[in-house]
Amino acid sequence: MDSHDKDFKVFKKKDFGKGKTPIKNERDRWKNANFISSFEFALSGIVTAFQQERNMRKHALSALLAVIAGLVFQISEFEWLFLLLSIFLVFMGELFNSAIENVVDLAADYQFHMRAKRAKDMAAGAVLMISAFAVITGLFIFLPKIFHLIFK
């Protein structure tokens, strides 16, 4: 067992026999006791994604540039709504993609399997689709303002 798996507990089929459930303290170790612990787990996931996922950092840089462009061009409230929606959808998609990739790697025991590849490719495709929406949104918002600036 690796050092990062020290808190890993595998329940066997007999642990659930006759309607039994595993010992309460075993189940509750990773359960959210309250809202604060739920929030801490969620923040931990976001921080982990930024630390371990290169694409998350690239998306963050793109988001920062888009927000700066929004401030420079003084976009409308409606345009801010779509810009922020695009940014948060991309972040959400990347978080889902990273979670799916980690679960698939774990389930496939870090071995190549065609089904694992397809699942990971589909998750990456979802991020690509959301990113395309974000680019199209950015073009709708910023191209007219850039053209007006150049050709006024």
XYZ file of C-alpha atoms in Angstrom, residues 53-111:
59
model
C -3.750 20.743 -13.432
C -1.785 22.824 -15.945
C -4.921 23.573 -17.986
C -6.670 25.015 -14.935
C -3.880 27.573 -14.593
C -4.109 28.370 -18.322
C -7.855 28.903 -18.000
C -7.269 31.166 -14.995
C -4.835 33.301 -17.006
C -7.341 33.512 -19.877
C -10.075 34.477 -17.424
C -7.891 37.196 -15.912
C -7.143 38.609 -19.375
C -10.861 38.545 -20.255
C -11.776 40.370 -17.040
C -9.068 42.985 -17.688
C -10.384 43.421 -21.241
C -13.890 43.801 -19.823
C -12.684 46.568 -17.514
C -10.705 48.319 -20.273
C -13.593 48.232 -22.759
C -16.194 49.001 -20.062
C -18.546 46.247 -21.148
C -22.214 46.387 -20.161
C -23.794 44.499 -17.271
C -25.368 42.077 -19.736
C -21.984 41.430 -21.347
C -20.422 40.918 -17.884
C -23.077 38.331 -17.181
C -22.140 36.306 -20.256
C -18.418 36.795 -19.735
C -18.570 35.579 -16.129
C -20.890 32.722 -17.093
C -18.339 31.612 -19.686
C -15.465 31.855 -17.221
C -17.220 29.863 -14.517
C -18.468 27.235 -16.983
C -14.912 26.647 -18.189
C -13.651 26.350 -14.598
C -16.491 23.984 -13.744
C -15.844 21.893 -16.854
C -12.145 21.644 -16.052
C -12.916 20.597 -12.457
C -15.293 17.884 -13.705
C -12.739 16.769 -16.283
C -9.998 16.515 -13.661
C -12.261 14.609 -11.288
C -13.303 12.178 -14.021
C -9.692 11.644 -15.089
C -8.634 10.905 -11.496
C -11.491 8.469 -10.909
C -10.876 6.711 -14.222
C -7.160 6.398 -13.451
C -7.988 4.942 -10.065
C -10.582 2.527 -11.462
C -8.268 1.423 -14.274
C -5.412 0.987 -11.784
C -3.323 3.356 -13.922
C -3.298 0.811 -16.755
